[in-house]
CSV table of C-alpha atoms in Angstrom, one decimal:
chain,number,residue,atom,x,y,z
A,1,UNK,CA,19.9,12.7,3.6
A,2,UNK,CA,17.8,10.3,3.9
A,3,UNK,CA,16.5,10.2,6.7
A,4,UNK,CA,12.6,7.7,6.1
A,5,UNK,CA,11.3,4.6,5.5
A,6,UNK,CA,8.3,3.5,3.4
A,7,UNK,CA,5.3,1.2,3.5
A,8,UNK,CA,6.0,-0.4,0.2
A,9,UNK,CA,3.3,-3.0,-0.7
A,10,UNK,CA,3.4,-3.4,-5.0
A,11,UNK,CA,0.4,-1.3,-5.2
A,12,UNK,CA,0.2,1.2,-7.6
A,13,UNK,CA,0.3,4.4,-4.5
A,14,UNK,CA,3.2,3.1,-2.2
A,15,UNK,CA,5.2,2.3,-5.3
A,16,UNK,CA,4.2,5.6,-6.5
A,17,UNK,CA,4.7,7.0,-3.5
A,18,UNK,CA,8.7,5.2,-3.6
A,19,UNK,CA,9.5,6.4,-6.7
A,20,UNK,CA,7.9,9.8,-6.2
A,21,UNK,CA,9.5,10.6,-2.2
A,22,UNK,CA,13.0,8.2,-3.5
A,23,UNK,CA,16.0,10.5,-2.4
A,24,UNK,CA,14.7,10.4,1.5
A,25,UNK,CA,13.8,6.7,1.3
A,26,UNK,CA,17.0,4.8,3.2
A,27,UNK,CA,15.1,1.9,4.0
A,28,UNK,CA,11.6,0.1,2.1
A,29,UNK,CA,9.5,-2.4,4.3
A,30,UNK,CA,6.8,-4.6,2.6
A,31,UNK,CA,4.6,-6.8,4.9
A,32,UNK,CA,3.4,-10.5,4.5
A,33,UNK,CA,0.7,-11.3,6.1
A,34,UNK,CA,-0.7,-14.0,3.7
A,35,UNK,CA,-3.3,-12.2,2.1
A,36,UNK,CA,-4.3,-13.8,-1.6
A,37,UNK,CA,-2.3,-10.8,-3.4
A,38,UNK,CA,1.7,-10.9,-1.1
A,39,UNK,CA,2.9,-13.5,-3.8
A,40,UNK,CA,2.7,-11.1,-6.2
A,41,UNK,CA,2.7,-8.1,-4.6
A,42,UNK,CA,5.8,-8.2,-2.7
A,43,UNK,CA,8.6,-9.1,-5.8
A,44,UNK,CA,7.0,-6.1,-7.7
A,45,UNK,CA,8.0,-4.3,-4.5
A,46,UNK,CA,11.6,-5.9,-4.2
A,47,UNK,CA,12.9,-5.5,-7.7
A,48,UNK,CA,11.1,-1.5,-7.4
A,49,UNK,CA,14.2,-1.0,-4.0
A,50,UNK,CA,16.7,-2.7,-6.0
A,51,UNK,CA,15.3,-0.7,-8.9
A,52,UNK,CA,16.2,2.3,-7.1
A,53,UNK,CA,19.4,1.7,-4.7
A,54,UNK,CA,16.9,1.2,-1.7
A,55,UNK,CA,17.4,-1.9,1.1
A,56,UNK,CA,14.5,-3.5,0.5
A,57,UNK,CA,13.3,-6.3,4.1
A,58,UNK,CA,9.8,-8.0,4.2
A,59,UNK,CA,8.2,-8.9,7.6
A,60,UNK,CA,6.1,-12.1,8.3
A,61,UNK,CA,3.3,-11.5,10.1
A,62,UNK,CA,1.1,-14.9,9.3
A,63,UNK,CA,-0.4,-14.7,13.0
A,64,UNK,CA,-2.5,-12.5,10.9
A,65,UNK,CA,-4.1,-14.6,8.5
A,66,UNK,CA,-4.2,-17.2,11.1
A,67,UNK,CA,-5.8,-15.1,13.8
A,68,UNK,CA,-8.1,-11.9,11.3
A,69,UNK,CA,-10.8,-12.2,9.8
A,70,UNK,CA,-10.8,-11.1,6.5
A,71,UNK,CA,-11.9,-12.0,3.2
A,72,UNK,CA,-8.7,-11.0,1.8
A,73,UNK,CA,-6.7,-13.4,4.2
A,74,UNK,CA,-9.8,-16.3,2.8
A,75,UNK,CA,-8.5,-16.7,-0.7
A,76,UNK,CA,-9.3,-15.3,-3.7
A,77,UNK,CA,-13.1,-17.1,-5.0
A,78,UNK,CA,-13.8,-14.8,-1.1
A,79,UNK,CA,-13.1,-11.7,-2.9
A,80,UNK,CA,-16.1,-9.4,-3.4
A,81,UNK,CA,-16.3,-8.3,-6.9
A,82,UNK,CA,-17.6,-4.9,-7.6
A,83,UNK,CA,-17.2,-1.2,-7.2
A,84,UNK,CA,-14.2,-0.6,-4.7
A,85,UNK,CA,-17.1,2.0,-2.6
A,86,UNK,CA,-19.8,-0.9,-2.6
A,87,UNK,CA,-20.6,-2.2,0.6
A,88,UNK,CA,-19.6,-6.2,0.0
A,89,UNK,CA,-15.6,-4.1,0.0
A,90,UNK,CA,-15.9,-3.9,3.7
A,91,UNK,CA,-15.2,-8.1,4.0
A,92,UNK,CA,-11.6,-7.2,2.8
A,93,UNK,CA,-10.7,-5.2,5.7
A,94,UNK,CA,-8.1,-6.8,7.7
A,95,UNK,CA,-8.9,-5.6,11.2
A,96,UNK,CA,-6.1,-2.6,12.3
A,97,UNK,CA,-3.4,-3.5,9.8
A,98,UNK,CA,-1.8,-0.5,8.8
A,99,UNK,CA,-2.2,0.0,12.7
A,100,UNK,CA,0.0,-2.6,13.3
A,101,UNK,CA,1.9,-2.2,10.6
A,102,UNK,CA,3.1,1.5,11.5
A,103,UNK,CA,4.1,0.8,15.1
A,104,UNK,CA,6.7,-1.5,13.5
A,105,UNK,CA,7.4,0.4,10.5
A,106,UNK,CA,7.5,3.6,13.6
A,107,UNK,CA,10.4,0.9,15.9
A,108,UNK,CA,12.2,0.0,12.7
A,109,UNK,CA,12.8,4.1,11.6
A,110,UNK,CA,14.1,4.2,15.4
A,111,UNK,CA,16.1,1.6,15.7
A,112,UNK,CA,18.1,3.1,12.1
A,113,UNK,CA,18.0,6.9,13.5
A,114,UNK,CA,15.1,7.7,10.9
A,115,UNK,CA,12.9,10.5,11.9
A,116,UNK,CA,10.0,9.4,9.0
A,117,UNK,CA,7.7,6.6,8.1
A,118,UNK,CA,6.1,7.3,5.2
A,119,UNK,CA,2.8,5.0,3.9
A,120,UNK,CA,0.4,5.4,0.6
A,121,UNK,CA,-2.9,5.7,1.9
A,122,UNK,CA,-5.9,8.2,-0.5
A,123,UNK,CA,-8.7,9.6,-0.1
A,124,UNK,CA,-10.8,6.8,-2.0
A,125,UNK,CA,-9.5,4.3,1.2
A,126,UNK,CA,-11.7,6.9,3.9
A,127,UNK,CA,-14.8,5.5,3.7
A,128,UNK,CA,-14.0,0.9,3.5
A,129,UNK,CA,-11.0,1.3,5.4
A,130,UNK,CA,-11.3,2.7,9.5
A,131,UNK,CA,-7.1,2.9,9.4
A,132,UNK,CA,-6.4,4.7,6.1
A,133,UNK,CA,-9.0,7.6,7.8
A,134,UNK,CA,-6.9,11.4,8.2
A,135,UNK,CA,-8.0,11.1,11.6
A,136,UNK,CA,-5.9,7.9,12.1
A,137,UNK,CA,-2.9,8.9,10.5
A,138,UNK,CA,-3.0,12.3,12.5
A,139,UNK,CA,-3.2,10.0,15.7
A,140,UNK,CA,-0.7,7.3,14.5
A,141,UNK,CA,2.1,10.3,14.0
A,142,UNK,CA,1.3,11.9,17.6
A,143,UNK,CA,1.7,7.9,18.9
A,144,UNK,CA,4.8,8.2,16.8
A,145,UNK,CA,6.0,11.3,18.1
A,146,UNK,CA,5.6,11.2,21.8
A,147,UNK,CA,6.5,7.2,21.7
A,148,UNK,CA,10.2,7.5,20.3
A,149,UNK,CA,13.6,9.4,21.4
A,150,UNK,CA,13.9,10.8,17.6
A,151,UNK,CA,10.3,11.9,17.3
A,152,UNK,CA,9.4,10.1,14.7
A,153,UNK,CA,6.7,11.2,12.2
A,154,UNK,CA,4.1,9.6,10.0
A,155,UNK,CA,3.5,11.1,7.3
A,156,UNK,CA,0.7,10.1,4.3
A,157,UNK,CA,0.7,12.6,1.1
A,158,UNK,CA,-1.5,11.0,-0.1
A,159,UNK,CA,-4.5,11.0,2.0
A,160,UNK,CA,-5.9,13.5,1.0
A,161,UNK,CA,-6.3,13.0,-2.9
A,162,UNK,CA,-7.9,10.4,-5.4
A,163,UNK,CA,-5.8,7.2,-6.8
A,164,UNK,CA,-6.3,9.1,-9.9
A,165,UNK,CA,-4.5,11.4,-8.6
A,166,UNK,CA,-1.8,9.1,-7.9
A,167,UNK,CA,-1.7,8.1,-11.0
A,168,UNK,CA,-0.7,11.8,-12.6
A,169,UNK,CA,1.7,11.6,-10.1
A,170,UNK,CA,3.5,8.3,-11.5
A,171,UNK,CA,2.6,9.2,-15.4
A,172,UNK,CA,4.6,12.6,-14.5
A,173,UNK,CA,7.3,10.4,-12.9
A,174,UNK,CA,7.6,7.9,-16.3
A,175,UNK,CA,6.0,5.0,-13.7
A,176,UNK,CA,5.2,1.7,-16.5
A,177,UNK,CA,1.8,0.1,-13.8
A,178,UNK,CA,2.4,-3.1,-15.1
A,179,UNK,CA,4.7,-3.2,-12.9
A,180,UNK,CA,2.0,-3.0,-10.3
A,181,UNK,CA,0.3,-5.6,-8.5
A,182,UNK,CA,-4.0,-4.7,-7.5
A,183,UNK,CA,-5.7,-7.2,-7.7
A,184,UNK,CA,-7.0,-8.8,-4.4
A,185,UNK,CA,-8.1,-12.0,-5.8
A,186,UNK,CA,-4.0,-12.5,-6.3
A,187,UNK,CA,-4.6,-15.3,-9.5
A,188,UNK,CA,-1.7,-15.3,-12.4
A,189,UNK,CA,-3.6,-12.2,-14.2
A,190,UNK,CA,-5.6,-9.3,-12.6
A,191,UNK,CA,-9.8,-10.4,-12.6
A,192,UNK,CA,-10.6,-7.4,-13.7
A,193,UNK,CA,-13.6,-7.3,-11.2
A,194,UNK,CA,-13.4,-7.3,-8.3
A,195,UNK,CA,-13.4,-3.2,-6.4
A,196,UNK,CA,-9.3,-3.3,-6.7
A,197,UNK,CA,-9.1,-3.8,-10.6
A,198,UNK,CA,-11.8,-1.6,-11.4
A,199,UNK,CA,-10.5,1.2,-9.0
A,200,UNK,CA,-7.6,0.5,-10.9
A,201,UNK,CA,-8.9,0.9,-14.3
A,202,UNK,CA,-10.5,4.0,-13.3
A,203,UNK,CA,-7.7,5.5,-11.9
A,204,UNK,CA,-5.9,5.0,-14.9
A,205,UNK,CA,-8.0,5.8,-17.7
A,206,UNK,CA,-8.8,9.2,-15.3
A,207,UNK,CA,-4.4,10.1,-15.8
A,208,UNK,CA,-5.3,9.4,-19.8
A,209,UNK,CA,-2.2,6.1,-19.1
A,210,UNK,CA,-2.9,3.2,-21.4
A,211,UNK,CA,-4.1,0.0,-19.9
A,212,UNK,CA,-1.2,-2.0,-20.2
A,213,UNK,CA,-2.3,-4.4,-17.5
A,214,UNK,CA,-2.9,-8.0,-18.3
A,215,UNK,CA,-6.9,-9.1,-16.9
A,216,UNK,CA,-8.5,-12.2,-16.8
A,217,UNK,CA,-11.7,-11.2,-19.5
């Protein structure tokens, strides 16, 4: 029985979760918050949902681009380069992004009498993004359960594993990660230098996957 919605960006993690839990998912939701890379990611999310026969919708959150402070909303040139764990990557935080998206997704789940909301945050996000941490997921899951008649749950099955682990799941599922997008700069090709590009390369290498991503260099 399909009882879930998924927040699906078009990146490696959410596309892996989409295929991993495809038999449970009734609806895929993408959010356009006017980030540098939304235009690259969302068409991929739509494509994968269509391929799996899963309904997909995109919700406009353009107010975030207007009122929130983040280098992810300021154009590709504002994105720092270097390792994902470096202090400068904190500039890419979009304040409470997951909290806002999950709140909307929980409301949509209840409106469709669905019980679960899936999100693909992972262990590598914890040091940079507060709303990816286990304690946040636990808290918003409790809020979803208490605040809905359907007693909805937020499930984040990748919270305690790495991106390399996710890539290994994708390898088992036969995914083509060239059909996903990671780069925060959002140019025609992955830059290969920003934190998300470096993390992507490392995860694919760790999983023993041939990286066919087109990089600028």
